[in-house]
């Protein structure tokens, strides 16, 4: 769930002395990230405000920070921020320039972790442990270098007021879909207003891209979605949590529970009764942290250490109450059919997102008639299970060699392969 953790930490160490480091948020509360109240009447995906954005690593693109209107899990309007990369080079493929709506992997739950902030800093650091490196710069840079436009959503509540709705399927899907709408409506860009759209995501981003792929047909039927790259998707959160308990991911369960409490207020009393003081402190701390700090402070802990009953949170505590069980079950993917081709990536080396759950999702989508190519990496052995290394290796190894060529072919409207 925290893809390329070692890359994050290595990048931090390698660049702390050479890259300007922000010791506070580059934009203060009440500035760009504070939405107007009330939001102006508009459609989902309409722009609320924009401003030029600087990027720490030079890319061949004009970059614009955006705030756009989206829809929260309750169906109400909400402001979401993000960043658009409008290439200054020609698209290398046939047809119109495609737009990739890019869903990042886990960044954290603190506002300082928002991707649209991080791209301008590269490394954020406030002593002693509040550290974050924008590891998605590599994938975004590869796409932009090919002439594809990219929009990166901050997700709901990351950067903007409110709790980041971590791994909430409706919130993530709407943020990804409405980011595409917003980028297509950006005045003065080279992004076609009705051109081809693709979704991209790995880990948390895989959950967001998968949820968007399932919901776009109903939520935004006007989009010309050509395909979705859905890597290491945690399509079943109960399976994910039970598998990853005690690993480097453990602290990210705080993000999940904070999101649950915000979207499903009926779960607050359940969790308050079950969590001990250590568990409650973990929730409070992680609500303001980025991923690296969460791993350093709460990684490799067992969730039974956070409960009064000494039972694991997953599945024991969460499954025991219908309110918390429903809040987790609502985020499961596979009950809706993606309307465009999907590339799924998994492998036995993944020590965070179980490969069995991704294979099951592929089967569920195939059974509904979707076009799914499952890239199942069975020949890469696990390396130091629980450290997130295996989860990271799959992403790094196959991003350039498989995901980007697949995206190129979908943008060109070539027939999509299927392993169904």
CSV table of C-alpha atoms in Angstrom, one decimal:
chain,number,residue,atom,x,y,z
A,1,UNK,CA,0.0,0.0,0.0
A,2,UNK,CA,3.0,2.2,0.3
A,3,UNK,CA,4.6,1.5,-3.1
A,4,UNK,CA,8.2,2.0,-3.6
A,5,UNK,CA,8.8,2.8,0.1
A,6,UNK,CA,12.5,2.0,-0.2
A,7,UNK,CA,12.7,4.3,-3.3
A,8,UNK,CA,11.1,7.1,-1.2
A,9,UNK,CA,13.6,6.7,1.6
A,10,UNK,CA,16.5,6.4,-0.7
A,11,UNK,CA,15.4,9.4,-2.6
A,12,UNK,CA,15.0,11.4,0.6
A,13,UNK,CA,18.5,10.5,1.7
A,14,UNK,CA,20.1,11.2,-1.7
A,15,UNK,CA,18.5,14.5,-2.2
A,16,UNK,CA,18.2,16.2,1.2
A,17,UNK,CA,21.4,18.0,0.6
A,18,UNK,CA,20.8,19.0,-3.0
A,19,UNK,CA,17.1,19.8,-3.4
A,20,UNK,CA,15.4,22.7,-1.8
A,21,UNK,CA,13.4,21.3,1.1
A,22,UNK,CA,10.1,22.8,2.3
A,23,UNK,CA,10.0,23.0,6.1
A,24,UNK,CA,6.4,24.0,5.9
A,25,UNK,CA,3.5,23.7,3.4
A,26,UNK,CA,4.3,25.7,0.3
A,27,UNK,CA,0.7,27.1,0.3
A,28,UNK,CA,-0.8,28.1,3.6
A,29,UNK,CA,-4.3,27.2,4.8
A,30,UNK,CA,-6.7,29.9,3.6
A,31,UNK,CA,-4.8,30.2,0.3
A,32,UNK,CA,-5.2,28.0,-2.8
A,33,UNK,CA,-6.3,24.9,-0.9
A,34,UNK,CA,-9.1,26.5,1.0
A,35,UNK,CA,-12.3,26.2,-1.1
A,36,UNK,CA,-14.9,28.9,-1.3
A,37,UNK,CA,-17.9,28.4,1.0
A,38,UNK,CA,-20.3,27.7,-0.4
A,39,UNK,CA,-19.0,26.2,-3.6
A,40,UNK,CA,-20.3,27.9,-6.7
A,41,UNK,CA,-23.0,26.0,-8.5
A,42,UNK,CA,-21.4,23.9,-11.2
A,43,UNK,CA,-21.1,20.5,-12.7
A,44,UNK,CA,-18.8,17.7,-11.4
A,45,UNK,CA,-15.4,18.4,-13.0
A,46,UNK,CA,-15.8,22.1,-13.4
A,47,UNK,CA,-12.9,24.2,-12.3
A,48,UNK,CA,-13.1,26.3,-9.2
A,49,UNK,CA,-9.7,27.9,-9.5
A,50,UNK,CA,-6.4,27.5,-11.1
A,51,UNK,CA,-2.8,28.8,-10.8
A,52,UNK,CA,0.5,28.1,-12.4
A,53,UNK,CA,2.5,25.4,-10.6
A,54,UNK,CA,6.2,24.9,-10.4
A,55,UNK,CA,7.7,21.4,-10.6
A,56,UNK,CA,11.0,20.6,-8.9
A,57,UNK,CA,12.1,18.3,-11.7
A,58,UNK,CA,11.9,20.0,-15.1
A,59,UNK,CA,9.4,18.2,-17.4
A,60,UNK,CA,8.4,19.2,-21.0
A,61,UNK,CA,5.0,20.5,-19.9
A,62,UNK,CA,3.1,23.5,-18.7
A,63,UNK,CA,1.9,22.7,-15.2
A,64,UNK,CA,-1.2,24.1,-13.5
A,65,UNK,CA,-2.5,23.5,-10.0
A,66,UNK,CA,-6.3,23.1,-10.1
A,67,UNK,CA,-9.2,23.0,-7.8
A,68,UNK,CA,-12.3,21.3,-9.2
A,69,UNK,CA,-15.7,20.2,-8.1
A,70,UNK,CA,-16.4,16.5,-7.4
A,71,UNK,CA,-18.8,14.4,-5.5
A,72,UNK,CA,-18.3,12.9,-2.0
A,73,UNK,CA,-19.5,9.4,-0.9
A,74,UNK,CA,-22.8,11.0,0.4
A,75,UNK,CA,-23.4,12.5,-3.0
A,76,UNK,CA,-22.6,16.1,-2.0
A,77,UNK,CA,-20.4,18.5,-3.8
A,78,UNK,CA,-16.8,18.7,-2.6
A,79,UNK,CA,-13.7,20.6,-3.8
A,80,UNK,CA,-10.7,18.5,-4.8
A,81,UNK,CA,-7.3,19.8,-5.9
A,82,UNK,CA,-4.7,18.4,-8.3
A,83,UNK,CA,-2.1,19.2,-10.9
A,84,UNK,CA,-2.2,19.2,-14.7
A,85,UNK,CA,0.8,18.4,-16.9
A,86,UNK,CA,0.1,19.9,-20.4
A,87,UNK,CA,2.9,18.7,-22.7
A,88,UNK,CA,4.9,21.1,-24.8
A,89,UNK,CA,5.9,18.3,-27.1
A,90,UNK,CA,3.8,16.5,-29.7
A,91,UNK,CA,2.0,13.2,-28.8
A,92,UNK,CA,4.1,10.4,-30.2
A,93,UNK,CA,1.2,8.1,-31.1
A,94,UNK,CA,-1.6,8.2,-33.7
A,95,UNK,CA,-4.7,10.3,-33.2
A,96,UNK,CA,-5.4,13.0,-30.6
A,97,UNK,CA,-3.3,13.6,-27.6
A,98,UNK,CA,-4.5,11.3,-24.8
A,99,UNK,CA,-5.1,12.4,-21.2
A,100,UNK,CA,-4.0,10.1,-18.3
A,101,UNK,CA,-5.9,10.6,-15.1
A,102,UNK,CA,-3.2,9.5,-12.7
A,103,UNK,CA,-4.1,8.1,-9.2
A,104,UNK,CA,-1.1,8.1,-6.9
A,105,UNK,CA,0.0,5.4,-4.5
A,106,UNK,CA,-0.3,6.0,-0.8
A,107,UNK,CA,1.0,9.4,0.2
A,108,UNK,CA,-0.4,9.7,3.7
A,109,UNK,CA,-3.3,11.5,5.3
A,110,UNK,CA,-1.7,14.9,6.2
A,111,UNK,CA,-2.4,17.8,4.0
A,112,UNK,CA,1.3,18.3,3.4
A,113,UNK,CA,1.3,15.0,1.5
A,114,UNK,CA,-0.9,16.1,-1.3
A,115,UNK,CA,0.7,15.4,-4.7
A,116,UNK,CA,0.1,18.8,-6.1
A,117,UNK,CA,2.2,20.2,-3.2
A,118,UNK,CA,4.8,17.4,-3.5
A,119,UNK,CA,5.6,17.9,-7.2
A,120,UNK,CA,6.8,21.4,-6.4
A,121,UNK,CA,9.0,20.3,-3.6
A,122,UNK,CA,10.2,16.8,-4.6
A,123,UNK,CA,11.1,16.3,-0.9
A,124,UNK,CA,9.2,17.6,2.0
A,125,UNK,CA,10.9,17.4,5.4
A,126,UNK,CA,10.0,18.8,8.8
A,127,UNK,CA,12.2,17.3,11.7
A,128,UNK,CA,12.3,14.8,13.0
A,129,UNK,CA,10.3,12.3,10.8
A,130,UNK,CA,7.8,14.3,8.7
A,131,UNK,CA,9.3,13.3,5.3
A,132,UNK,CA,7.9,12.7,1.9
A,133,UNK,CA,9.4,12.3,-1.6
A,134,UNK,CA,7.2,12.5,-4.7
A,135,UNK,CA,8.0,9.1,-6.0
A,136,UNK,CA,5.4,9.2,-8.8
A,137,UNK,CA,7.5,11.8,-10.6
A,138,UNK,CA,9.1,8.9,-12.6
A,139,UNK,CA,5.9,7.5,-14.0
A,140,UNK,CA,4.4,10.9,-14.7
A,141,UNK,CA,7.6,12.0,-16.4
A,142,UNK,CA,7.6,9.0,-18.6
A,143,UNK,CA,4.0,9.6,-19.8
A,144,UNK,CA,4.6,13.4,-20.3
A,145,UNK,CA,7.8,12.7,-22.3
A,146,UNK,CA,5.7,10.6,-24.7
A,147,UNK,CA,3.4,13.6,-25.3
A,148,UNK,CA,0.5,12.4,-23.1
A,149,UNK,CA,-1.2,14.9,-20.9
A,150,UNK,CA,-1.5,13.9,-17.3
A,151,UNK,CA,-3.7,15.1,-14.5
A,152,UNK,CA,-2.9,14.0,-10.9
A,153,UNK,CA,-5.7,14.2,-8.3
A,154,UNK,CA,-4.9,14.9,-4.7
A,155,UNK,CA,-8.0,12.8,-3.8
A,156,UNK,CA,-10.7,14.1,-1.5
A,157,UNK,CA,-9.5,15.7,1.8
A,158,UNK,CA,-5.8,15.5,0.9
A,159,UNK,CA,-4.6,19.1,0.9
A,160,UNK,CA,-8.1,20.4,1.2
A,161,UNK,CA,-10.2,20.6,4.4
A,162,UNK,CA,-11.6,17.4,5.9
A,163,UNK,CA,-10.3,13.8,6.3
A,164,UNK,CA,-8.7,12.2,3.3
A,165,UNK,CA,-11.1,9.4,2.3
A,166,UNK,CA,-8.3,6.8,2.0
A,167,UNK,CA,-9.4,3.7,0.0
A,168,UNK,CA,-13.0,4.8,-0.2
A,169,UNK,CA,-14.2,3.6,-3.6
A,170,UNK,CA,-16.8,6.2,-4.4
A,171,UNK,CA,-14.6,9.2,-3.3
A,172,UNK,CA,-11.5,7.9,-5.1
A,173,UNK,CA,-13.5,7.1,-8.3
A,174,UNK,CA,-15.1,10.5,-8.4
A,175,UNK,CA,-11.8,12.3,-7.8
A,176,UNK,CA,-10.1,10.4,-10.6
A,177,UNK,CA,-13.0,10.8,-13.1
A,178,UNK,CA,-13.6,14.5,-12.3
A,179,UNK,CA,-9.9,15.3,-12.5
A,180,UNK,CA,-10.1,14.1,-16.2
A,181,UNK,CA,-13.1,16.3,-16.8
A,182,UNK,CA,-11.4,19.3,-15.1
A,183,UNK,CA,-8.2,18.8,-17.2
A,184,UNK,CA,-10.3,18.6,-20.4
A,185,UNK,CA,-12.0,21.9,-19.4
A,186,UNK,CA,-8.7,23.7,-18.6
A,187,UNK,CA,-8.6,26.9,-20.8
A,188,UNK,CA,-5.7,27.4,-23.1
A,189,UNK,CA,-4.3,23.9,-22.9
A,190,UNK,CA,-3.5,21.4,-25.7
A,191,UNK,CA,-5.7,18.8,-24.1
A,192,UNK,CA,-8.6,17.8,-26.4
A,193,UNK,CA,-12.0,18.6,-24.8
A,194,UNK,CA,-13.4,15.2,-25.8
A,195,UNK,CA,-10.2,13.3,-26.5
A,196,UNK,CA,-9.1,9.8,-25.3
A,197,UNK,CA,-8.8,9.3,-21.6
A,198,UNK,CA,-7.0,6.6,-19.6
A,199,UNK,CA,-6.8,5.8,-15.9
A,200,UNK,CA,-3.5,4.8,-14.2
A,201,UNK,CA,-2.9,3.7,-10.7
A,202,UNK,CA,-0.8,1.3,-8.5
A,203,UNK,CA,-1.5,0.2,-4.9
A,204,UNK,CA,-3.9,2.8,-3.5
A,205,UNK,CA,-3.9,4.3,-7.0
A,206,UNK,CA,-4.8,0.9,-8.3
A,207,UNK,CA,-7.9,0.9,-6.0
A,208,UNK,CA,-8.8,4.4,-7.2
A,209,UNK,CA,-8.2,3.5,-10.9
A,210,UNK,CA,-10.2,0.3,-10.6
A,211,UNK,CA,-13.1,2.0,-8.8
A,212,UNK,CA,-13.1,4.7,-11.5
A,213,UNK,CA,-13.1,2.0,-14.2
A,214,UNK,CA,-16.1,0.4,-12.6
A,215,UNK,CA,-18.1,3.7,-12.1
A,216,UNK,CA,-17.2,5.9,-15.1
A,217,UNK,CA,-20.0,4.4,-17.3
A,218,UNK,CA,-22.7,5.7,-15.0
A,219,UNK,CA,-20.9,8.7,-13.5
A,220,UNK,CA,-19.3,10.2,-16.7
A,221,UNK,CA,-20.6,8.4,-19.8
A,222,UNK,CA,-19.4,11.2,-22.0
A,223,UNK,CA,-15.7,10.4,-21.3
A,224,UNK,CA,-13.9,8.5,-24.1
A,225,UNK,CA,-12.3,6.0,-21.7
A,226,UNK,CA,-9.9,3.8,-23.6
A,227,UNK,CA,-8.5,1.7,-20.8
A,228,UNK,CA,-7.3,1.5,-17.2
A,229,UNK,CA,-4.0,0.3,-15.8
A,230,UNK,CA,-4.8,-1.1,-12.3
A,231,UNK,CA,-1.7,-2.3,-10.5
A,232,UNK,CA,-1.6,-4.2,-7.2
A,233,UNK,CA,-5.2,-3.3,-6.5
A,234,UNK,CA,-6.4,-3.9,-3.0
A,235,UNK,CA,-9.8,-4.8,-4.3
A,236,UNK,CA,-10.9,-6.5,-1.0
A,237,UNK,CA,-9.9,-4.5,2.0
A,238,UNK,CA,-10.6,-7.2,4.6
A,239,UNK,CA,-8.3,-9.6,2.7
A,240,UNK,CA,-5.6,-6.9,2.3
A,241,UNK,CA,-5.7,-6.0,6.0
A,242,UNK,CA,-5.5,-9.5,7.3
A,243,UNK,CA,-2.6,-10.3,4.9
A,244,UNK,CA,-0.7,-7.1,5.7
A,245,UNK,CA,-1.1,-7.0,9.5
A,246,UNK,CA,2.3,-6.8,11.2
A,247,UNK,CA,4.0,-5.6,8.0
A,248,UNK,CA,5.4,-2.2,7.1
A,249,UNK,CA,1.9,-1.3,6.1
A,250,UNK,CA,0.3,-1.6,9.5
A,251,UNK,CA,0.3,2.1,10.3
A,252,UNK,CA,-1.7,2.8,7.1
A,253,UNK,CA,-4.6,1.1,8.8
A,254,UNK,CA,-4.9,4.3,10.7
A,255,UNK,CA,-5.7,6.1,7.4
A,256,UNK,CA,-8.3,3.5,6.6
A,257,UNK,CA,-10.0,3.7,10.0
A,258,UNK,CA,-9.9,7.5,10.0
A,259,UNK,CA,-11.6,7.5,6.6
A,260,UNK,CA,-14.1,5.0,7.9
A,261,UNK,CA,-15.0,7.2,10.8
A,262,UNK,CA,-15.4,10.3,8.6
A,263,UNK,CA,-17.6,8.6,5.9
A,264,UNK,CA,-19.5,6.2,8.2
A,265,UNK,CA,-20.1,8.1,11.5
A,266,UNK,CA,-22.0,5.1,12.9
A,267,UNK,CA,-18.7,3.3,13.2
A,268,UNK,CA,-17.2,5.9,15.6
A,269,UNK,CA,-18.8,4.4,18.7
A,270,UNK,CA,-17.8,0.9,17.6
A,271,UNK,CA,-14.1,1.8,17.1
A,272,UNK,CA,-14.0,4.0,20.2
A,273,UNK,CA,-15.2,1.0,22.3
A,274,UNK,CA,-12.7,-1.4,20.8
A,275,UNK,CA,-9.5,0.7,20.5
A,276,UNK,CA,-7.2,1.1,23.5
A,277,UNK,CA,-5.3,4.2,24.3
A,278,UNK,CA,-2.4,3.1,22.0
A,279,UNK,CA,-4.9,2.5,19.2
A,280,UNK,CA,-6.6,5.9,19.6
A,281,UNK,CA,-3.2,7.6,19.6
A,282,UNK,CA,-2.3,5.8,16.4
A,283,UNK,CA,-5.4,7.1,14.7
A,284,UNK,CA,-4.8,10.7,15.9
A,285,UNK,CA,-1.1,10.6,14.8
A,286,UNK,CA,-1.6,9.1,11.4
A,287,UNK,CA,-4.3,11.6,10.5
A,288,UNK,CA,-1.6,14.2,10.0
A,289,UNK,CA,1.3,12.0,8.7
A,290,UNK,CA,2.8,11.2,5.3
A,291,UNK,CA,3.6,7.6,4.4
A,292,UNK,CA,7.3,7.5,5.4
A,293,UNK,CA,6.6,8.7,8.9
A,294,UNK,CA,3.7,6.3,9.4
A,295,UNK,CA,6.0,3.4,8.4
A,296,UNK,CA,8.7,4.6,10.8
A,297,UNK,CA,6.4,5.1,13.7
A,298,UNK,CA,3.8,2.4,13.3
A,299,UNK,CA,5.0,-0.1,10.8
A,300,UNK,CA,5.5,-3.8,11.7
A,301,UNK,CA,3.1,-3.5,14.7
A,302,UNK,CA,0.2,-6.0,15.2
A,303,UNK,CA,-3.3,-4.6,15.3
A,304,UNK,CA,-4.2,-6.7,18.4
A,305,UNK,CA,-1.9,-4.4,20.3
A,306,UNK,CA,-4.3,-1.5,19.6
A,307,UNK,CA,-7.5,-3.2,20.9
A,308,UNK,CA,-8.9,-3.6,24.4
A,309,UNK,CA,-9.8,-7.2,23.7
A,310,UNK,CA,-6.4,-8.0,22.2
A,311,UNK,CA,-8.1,-9.3,19.1
A,312,UNK,CA,-6.8,-8.3,15.7
A,313,UNK,CA,-8.7,-5.5,14.0
A,314,UNK,CA,-9.0,-7.5,10.8
A,315,UNK,CA,-11.0,-9.6,10.6
A,316,UNK,CA,-12.0,-10.1,14.2
A,317,UNK,CA,-13.1,-6.7,15.4
A,318,UNK,CA,-14.2,-5.2,12.1
A,319,UNK,CA,-16.2,-8.3,11.0
A,320,UNK,CA,-17.9,-8.6,14.4
A,321,UNK,CA,-20.1,-5.5,14.0
A,322,UNK,CA,-22.3,-5.0,10.9
A,323,UNK,CA,-21.6,-1.2,10.9
A,324,UNK,CA,-17.8,-1.6,10.5
A,325,UNK,CA,-18.2,-4.6,8.2
A,326,UNK,CA,-20.4,-2.7,5.8
A,327,UNK,CA,-18.1,0.3,5.8
A,328,UNK,CA,-15.3,-2.0,4.6
A,329,UNK,CA,-17.4,-4.1,2.3
A,330,UNK,CA,-18.6,-1.1,0.4
A,331,UNK,CA,-15.1,-0.5,-0.9
A,332,UNK,CA,-14.8,-4.0,-2.5
A,333,UNK,CA,-14.3,-4.0,-6.2
A,334,UNK,CA,-15.7,-6.5,-8.7
A,335,UNK,CA,-19.4,-6.0,-8.5
A,336,UNK,CA,-19.5,-3.6,-11.4
A,337,UNK,CA,-18.2,-4.3,-14.9
A,338,UNK,CA,-15.5,-1.9,-16.3
A,339,UNK,CA,-16.7,-0.5,-19.6
A,340,UNK,CA,-13.2,-0.3,-21.1
A,341,UNK,CA,-10.3,-2.7,-21.1
A,342,UNK,CA,-8.3,-3.2,-18.0
A,343,UNK,CA,-4.6,-4.2,-17.4
A,344,UNK,CA,-4.3,-5.9,-14.0
A,345,UNK,CA,-0.8,-6.4,-12.4
A,346,UNK,CA,0.0,-8.7,-9.5
A,347,UNK,CA,2.6,-11.3,-8.5
A,348,UNK,CA,3.5,-13.7,-5.7
A,349,UNK,CA,6.4,-11.4,-4.6
A,350,UNK,CA,3.9,-8.8,-3.5
A,351,UNK,CA,4.1,-8.8,0.3
A,352,UNK,CA,1.4,-6.1,0.9
A,353,UNK,CA,-1.5,-6.7,-1.6
A,354,UNK,CA,-2.2,-10.5,-1.8
A,355,UNK,CA,-2.0,-11.8,-5.4
A,356,UNK,CA,-4.9,-14.1,-4.7
A,357,UNK,CA,-7.2,-11.2,-4.3
A,358,UNK,CA,-6.1,-9.6,-7.5
A,359,UNK,CA,-6.6,-12.9,-9.4
A,360,UNK,CA,-10.1,-13.1,-7.8
A,361,UNK,CA,-10.9,-9.6,-9.0
A,362,UNK,CA,-9.8,-10.5,-12.6
A,363,UNK,CA,-12.1,-13.5,-12.5
A,364,UNK,CA,-15.0,-11.4,-11.2
A,365,UNK,CA,-14.6,-8.8,-13.9
A,366,UNK,CA,-14.1,-11.5,-16.6
A,367,UNK,CA,-17.3,-13.2,-15.5
A,368,UNK,CA,-19.2,-10.0,-16.2
A,369,UNK,CA,-17.8,-9.8,-19.7
A,370,UNK,CA,-15.1,-7.2,-19.2
A,371,UNK,CA,-11.9,-7.2,-21.3
A,372,UNK,CA,-9.2,-7.9,-18.7
A,373,UNK,CA,-5.5,-8.7,-19.2
A,374,UNK,CA,-4.0,-10.1,-16.0
A,375,UNK,CA,-0.2,-9.9,-15.8
A,376,UNK,CA,0.5,-12.4,-13.1
A,377,UNK,CA,4.2,-12.4,-12.1
A,378,UNK,CA,4.6,-15.8,-10.6
A,379,UNK,CA,8.4,-16.2,-11.2
A,380,UNK,CA,9.6,-13.4,-8.9
A,381,UNK,CA,10.3,-14.8,-5.4
A,382,UNK,CA,9.4,-12.8,-2.3
A,383,UNK,CA,12.2,-10.7,-0.9
A,384,UNK,CA,12.1,-9.9,2.9
A,385,UNK,CA,8.4,-10.4,3.2
A,386,UNK,CA,6.6,-7.7,5.1
A,387,UNK,CA,9.1,-4.9,4.3
A,388,UNK,CA,7.1,-3.7,1.2
A,389,UNK,CA,10.1,-4.5,-1.1
A,390,UNK,CA,8.1,-7.1,-3.1
A,391,UNK,CA,5.2,-4.7,-3.5
A,392,UNK,CA,7.6,-2.0,-4.8
A,393,UNK,CA,9.6,-4.3,-7.1
A,394,UNK,CA,6.5,-5.3,-9.2
A,395,UNK,CA,5.7,-1.6,-9.8
A,396,UNK,CA,9.2,-0.5,-10.7
A,397,UNK,CA,10.0,-3.6,-12.9
A,398,UNK,CA,7.0,-3.5,-15.1
A,399,UNK,CA,5.9,0.1,-15.3
A,400,UNK,CA,8.0,1.0,-18.3
A,401,UNK,CA,8.0,-2.4,-20.0
A,402,UNK,CA,4.4,-3.3,-19.8
A,403,UNK,CA,2.1,-0.5,-18.5
A,404,UNK,CA,3.2,2.3,-20.7
A,405,UNK,CA,3.2,0.3,-24.0
A,406,UNK,CA,-0.3,-1.0,-23.0
A,407,UNK,CA,-1.4,2.6,-22.4
A,408,UNK,CA,0.0,3.6,-25.9
A,409,UNK,CA,-1.9,0.8,-27.6
A,410,UNK,CA,-5.2,1.8,-25.9
A,411,UNK,CA,-4.7,5.4,-26.8
A,412,UNK,CA,-4.2,4.3,-30.4
A,413,UNK,CA,-7.5,2.3,-30.1
A,414,UNK,CA,-5.9,-1.0,-30.9
A,415,UNK,CA,-7.7,-4.2,-29.9
A,416,UNK,CA,-7.0,-5.0,-26.3
A,417,UNK,CA,-5.6,-8.4,-25.3
A,418,UNK,CA,-7.6,-10.4,-22.8
A,419,UNK,CA,-6.7,-13.3,-20.5
A,420,UNK,CA,-10.3,-14.0,-19.6
